[in-house]
Amino acid sequence: MMVRRPTGRGLPAHLVLDSEGLSQLSATRPAKALLIGLEAAAATGGRVVVPTTVMVEQRFDRTASAAAAVNRRLRIARTDGLDEERAAFAVRLLLRVEGPVSVVDGHVAATALHHVRAYGGTATIATSDPGDLGGLLSGHIDISTASDVTVLPL
Amino acid sequence: VDSLHALLDALDRIGDRPGKAVSAHLDPALSEAAKAAVALGASGSVSAFTGQALERALRSVALRHVLDEHYGEHPEDRPTCADVALHLARARALPAAGAERFVDALRAMEAAMPDERDPEALLAATVAHLSLLAA
């Protein structure tokens, strides 16, 4: 079990973006909440991550987008692919909740939980849909990890 | 090509090619510390650990400059240090963050430390102050 300093100083604060988060990142004037999340990542060495299914949902092709060439904010985000391991993790999360939750939300939640496990610290999901994502996280079996993931309503 | 553009381009290409040996003059104690960290399981090797740490630092530099570039055009968009400290406290679920007067204490500490730009330092000072008051 990790021993934490009183304020968690030095632990990375990762930021995971859903579709609205990606949309805000590319906006001329991003929401203040997103900028705060980006500042927290910058201050702690946290990662800014866009799951690849979010890119599909947003019809965003970073390799072809002319916007990416001029908007540097889009270039600081790393992608998280839906490989077999991540897909299986997302499926397990989706199976724990009742009602329709999107594949994209499953991938977003799996990405956030993966980053906490792999790189330590905390992950915040910048989202316009805190309800569905909160439900996915609360159903996660590993509570110690799930409690390190929060949602940031946009 | 400006330096930030070059930095972002290079970061995009990480992993495209096999690694190569480079010579670096490290403080001997730093090298020993890295070996000890690897022995503790921080990474698979000193080489990998050094690369991961350097990449993390470079991505932070890039993000810092990208944000500052935005604030250069829209200075009113820059969050306060207290805003970021509060975000960290809530993300880390610090017990103090649930206290009713935590936000007020954070704002008061920011006013008392107007030159402080590090949200971690502001958060630590606020938590320590509240702990003293509670003692």
mmCIF file of N, CA and C in Angstrom, chain B residues 30-87:
data_model
loop_
_atom_site.group_PDB
_atom_site.id
_atom_site.type_symbol
_atom_site.label_atom_id
_atom_site.label_comp_id
_atom_site.label_asym_id
_atom_site.label_seq_id
_atom_site.Cartn_x
_atom_site.Cartn_y
_atom_site.Cartn_z
ATOM 1 N N LEU B 30 23.158 10.903 -8.220
ATOM 2 C CA LEU B 30 21.919 10.779 -8.994
ATOM 3 C C LEU B 30 21.862 9.403 -9.662
ATOM 4 N N SER B 31 22.993 8.980 -10.185
ATOM 5 C CA SER B 31 23.065 7.671 -10.816
ATOM 6 C C SER B 31 22.785 6.562 -9.795
ATOM 7 N N GLU B 32 23.382 6.693 -8.611
ATOM 8 C CA GLU B 32 23.146 5.701 -7.550
ATOM 9 C C GLU B 32 21.677 5.688 -7.136
ATOM 10 N N ALA B 33 21.093 6.882 -7.039
ATOM 11 C CA ALA B 33 19.680 6.983 -6.656
ATOM 12 C C ALA B 33 18.798 6.296 -7.691
ATOM 13 N N ALA B 34 19.140 6.489 -8.965
ATOM 14 C CA ALA B 34 18.347 5.864 -10.032
ATOM 15 C C ALA B 34 18.446 4.342 -9.946
ATOM 16 N N LYS B 35 19.662 3.832 -9.670
ATOM 17 C CA LYS B 35 19.830 2.377 -9.538
ATOM 18 C C LYS B 35 18.999 1.844 -8.369
ATOM 19 N N ALA B 36 19.016 2.601 -7.276
ATOM 20 C CA ALA B 36 18.245 2.179 -6.103
ATOM 21 C C ALA B 36 16.749 2.197 -6.406
ATOM 22 N N ALA B 37 16.304 3.214 -7.148
ATOM 23 C CA ALA B 37 14.878 3.309 -7.501
ATOM 24 C C ALA B 37 14.463 2.142 -8.386
ATOM 25 N N VAL B 38 15.336 1.753 -9.294
ATOM 26 C CA VAL B 38 15.057 0.604 -10.159
ATOM 27 C C VAL B 38 14.964 -0.663 -9.322
ATOM 28 N N ALA B 39 15.885 -0.782 -8.338
ATOM 29 C CA ALA B 39 15.843 -1.955 -7.450
ATOM 30 C C ALA B 39 14.541 -1.996 -6.659
ATOM 31 N N LEU B 40 13.966 -0.826 -6.412
ATOM 32 C CA LEU B 40 12.692 -0.758 -5.689
ATOM 33 C C LEU B 40 11.501 -1.028 -6.614
ATOM 34 N N GLY B 41 11.784 -1.196 -7.896
ATOM 35 C CA GLY B 41 10.715 -1.532 -8.837
ATOM 36 C C GLY B 41 10.139 -0.349 -9.582
ATOM 37 N N ALA B 42 10.831 0.812 -9.527
ATOM 38 C CA ALA B 42 10.305 2.006 -10.204
ATOM 39 C C ALA B 42 10.293 1.840 -11.714
ATOM 40 N N SER B 43 11.194 1.033 -12.235
ATOM 41 C CA SER B 43 11.263 0.822 -13.683
ATOM 42 C C SER B 43 12.096 -0.429 -13.945
ATOM 43 N N GLY B 44 12.147 -0.829 -15.216
ATOM 44 C CA GLY B 44 12.865 -2.048 -15.539
ATOM 45 C C GLY B 44 14.368 -1.883 -15.570
ATOM 46 N N SER B 45 14.830 -0.682 -15.844
ATOM 47 C CA SER B 45 16.269 -0.437 -15.922
ATOM 48 C C SER B 45 16.523 1.047 -15.699
ATOM 49 N N VAL B 46 17.779 1.362 -15.396
ATOM 50 C CA VAL B 46 18.134 2.776 -15.212
ATOM 51 C C VAL B 46 17.909 3.533 -16.513
ATOM 52 N N SER B 47 18.220 2.895 -17.616
ATOM 53 C CA SER B 47 18.044 3.536 -18.915
ATOM 54 C C SER B 47 16.574 3.872 -19.170
ATOM 55 N N ALA B 48 15.699 2.875 -18.928
ATOM 56 C CA ALA B 48 14.265 3.108 -19.132
ATOM 57 C C ALA B 48 13.745 4.163 -18.165
ATOM 58 N N PHE B 49 14.214 4.081 -16.920
ATOM 59 C CA PHE B 49 13.774 5.030 -15.892
ATOM 60 C C PHE B 49 14.171 6.451 -16.265
ATOM 61 N N THR B 50 15.409 6.605 -16.751
ATOM 62 C CA THR B 50 15.896 7.924 -17.154
ATOM 63 C C THR B 50 15.060 8.462 -18.314
ATOM 64 N N GLY B 51 14.783 7.597 -19.275
ATOM 65 C CA GLY B 51 13.988 8.024 -20.426
ATOM 66 C C GLY B 51 12.579 8.430 -20.032
ATOM 67 N N GLN B 52 11.961 7.639 -19.133
ATOM 68 C CA GLN B 52 10.591 7.952 -18.690
ATOM 69 C C GLN B 52 10.551 9.276 -17.932
ATOM 70 N N ALA B 53 11.550 9.465 -17.056
ATOM 71 C CA ALA B 53 11.576 10.701 -16.271
ATOM 72 C C ALA B 53 11.799 11.910 -17.167
ATOM 73 N N LEU B 54 12.681 11.740 -18.154
ATOM 74 C CA LEU B 54 12.965 12.853 -19.064
ATOM 75 C C LEU B 54 11.738 13.168 -19.924
ATOM 76 N N GLU B 55 11.069 12.131 -20.396
ATOM 77 C CA GLU B 55 9.876 12.367 -21.214
ATOM 78 C C GLU B 55 8.792 13.083 -20.402
ATOM 79 N N ARG B 56 8.617 12.637 -19.155
ATOM 80 C CA ARG B 56 7.596 13.273 -18.305
ATOM 81 C C ARG B 56 7.917 14.758 -18.103
ATOM 82 N N ALA B 57 9.203 15.042 -17.856
ATOM 83 C CA ALA B 57 9.605 16.433 -17.641
ATOM 84 C C ALA B 57 9.410 17.255 -18.913
ATOM 85 N N LEU B 58 9.734 16.675 -20.058
ATOM 86 C CA LEU B 58 9.606 17.410 -21.325
ATOM 87 C C LEU B 58 8.143 17.677 -21.668
ATOM 88 N N ARG B 59 7.273 16.695 -21.368
ATOM 89 C CA ARG B 59 5.846 16.916 -21.647
ATOM 90 C C ARG B 59 5.287 18.013 -20.737
ATOM 91 N N SER B 60 5.785 18.087 -19.507
ATOM 92 C CA SER B 60 5.352 19.161 -18.613
ATOM 93 C C SER B 60 5.799 20.521 -19.129
ATOM 94 N N VAL B 61 7.020 20.565 -19.653
ATOM 95 C CA VAL B 61 7.529 21.823 -20.224
ATOM 96 C C VAL B 61 6.656 22.243 -21.404
ATOM 97 N N ALA B 62 6.336 21.285 -22.268
ATOM 98 C CA ALA B 62 5.521 21.592 -23.446
ATOM 99 C C ALA B 62 4.142 22.088 -23.030
ATOM 100 N N LEU B 63 3.528 21.390 -22.065
ATOM 101 C CA LEU B 63 2.186 21.788 -21.616
ATOM 102 C C LEU B 63 2.226 23.177 -20.980
ATOM 103 N N ARG B 64 3.251 23.428 -20.171
ATOM 104 C CA ARG B 64 3.396 24.745 -19.530
ATOM 105 C C ARG B 64 3.466 25.857 -20.583
ATOM 106 N N HIS B 65 4.267 25.625 -21.631
ATOM 107 C CA HIS B 65 4.427 26.651 -22.663
ATOM 108 C C HIS B 65 3.176 26.809 -23.518
ATOM 109 N N VAL B 66 2.507 25.699 -23.797
ATOM 110 C CA VAL B 66 1.266 25.777 -24.580
ATOM 111 C C VAL B 66 0.218 26.585 -23.807
ATOM 112 N N LEU B 67 0.117 26.340 -22.511
ATOM 113 C CA LEU B 67 -0.850 27.086 -21.696
ATOM 114 C C LEU B 67 -0.462 28.561 -21.621
ATOM 115 N N ASP B 68 0.814 28.828 -21.420
ATOM 116 C CA ASP B 68 1.255 30.233 -21.335
ATOM 117 C C ASP B 68 1.016 30.960 -22.653
ATOM 118 N N GLU B 69 1.135 30.224 -23.758
ATOM 119 C CA GLU B 69 0.862 30.816 -25.062
ATOM 120 C C GLU B 69 -0.605 31.255 -25.141
ATOM 121 N N HIS B 70 -1.494 30.403 -24.617
ATOM 122 C CA HIS B 70 -2.925 30.740 -24.610
ATOM 123 C C HIS B 70 -3.188 31.964 -23.714
ATOM 124 N N TYR B 71 -2.566 31.968 -22.531
ATOM 125 C CA TYR B 71 -2.796 33.095 -21.619
ATOM 126 C C TYR B 71 -2.204 34.388 -22.172
ATOM 127 N N GLY B 72 -1.214 34.276 -23.049
ATOM 128 C CA GLY B 72 -0.667 35.468 -23.692
ATOM 129 C C GLY B 72 -1.726 36.172 -24.511
ATOM 130 N N GLU B 73 -2.619 35.379 -25.115
ATOM 131 C CA GLU B 73 -3.704 35.942 -25.924
ATOM 132 C C GLU B 73 -4.934 36.236 -25.079
ATOM 133 N N HIS B 74 -5.141 35.427 -24.030
ATOM 134 C CA HIS B 74 -6.336 35.579 -23.182
ATOM 135 C C HIS B 74 -5.934 35.542 -21.708
ATOM 136 N N PRO B 75 -5.317 36.606 -21.219
ATOM 137 C CA PRO B 75 -4.800 36.583 -19.838
ATOM 138 C C PRO B 75 -5.878 36.342 -18.791
ATOM 139 N N GLU B 76 -7.120 36.713 -19.105
ATOM 140 C CA GLU B 76 -8.203 36.524 -18.135
ATOM 141 C C GLU B 76 -8.578 35.053 -17.963
ATOM 142 N N ASP B 77 -8.097 34.190 -18.843
ATOM 143 C CA ASP B 77 -8.410 32.758 -18.744
ATOM 144 C C ASP B 77 -7.521 32.032 -17.728
ATOM 145 N N ARG B 78 -6.436 32.653 -17.298
ATOM 146 C CA ARG B 78 -5.493 31.960 -16.409
ATOM 147 C C ARG B 78 -6.156 31.674 -15.063
ATOM 148 N N PRO B 79 -6.229 30.403 -14.662
ATOM 149 C CA PRO B 79 -6.811 30.089 -13.346
ATOM 150 C C PRO B 79 -5.908 30.622 -12.237
ATOM 151 N N THR B 80 -6.473 30.832 -11.088
ATOM 152 C CA THR B 80 -5.651 31.249 -9.957
ATOM 153 C C THR B 80 -4.932 30.025 -9.398
ATOM 154 N N CYS B 81 -3.892 30.302 -8.649
ATOM 155 C CA CYS B 81 -3.143 29.209 -8.010
ATOM 156 C C CYS B 81 -4.070 28.438 -7.056
ATOM 157 N N ALA B 82 -4.964 29.160 -6.394
ATOM 158 C CA ALA B 82 -5.906 28.515 -5.469
ATOM 159 C C ALA B 82 -6.874 27.593 -6.227
ATOM 160 N N ASP B 83 -7.290 27.997 -7.428
ATOM 161 C CA ASP B 83 -8.168 27.139 -8.240
ATOM 162 C C ASP B 83 -7.508 25.780 -8.493
ATOM 163 N N VAL B 84 -6.249 25.829 -8.859
ATOM 164 C CA VAL B 84 -5.531 24.594 -9.197
ATOM 165 C C VAL B 84 -5.271 23.768 -7.937
ATOM 166 N N ALA B 85 -4.918 24.459 -6.843
ATOM 167 C CA ALA B 85 -4.695 23.743 -5.571
ATOM 168 C C ALA B 85 -5.971 23.054 -5.113
ATOM 169 N N LEU B 86 -7.109 23.721 -5.288
ATOM 170 C CA LEU B 86 -8.389 23.126 -4.898
ATOM 171 C C LEU B 86 -8.684 21.894 -5.759
ATOM 172 N N HIS B 87 -8.384 21.992 -7.040
ATOM 173 C CA HIS B 87 -8.575 20.841 -7.941
ATOM 174 C C HIS B 87 -7.741 19.653 -7.458
#
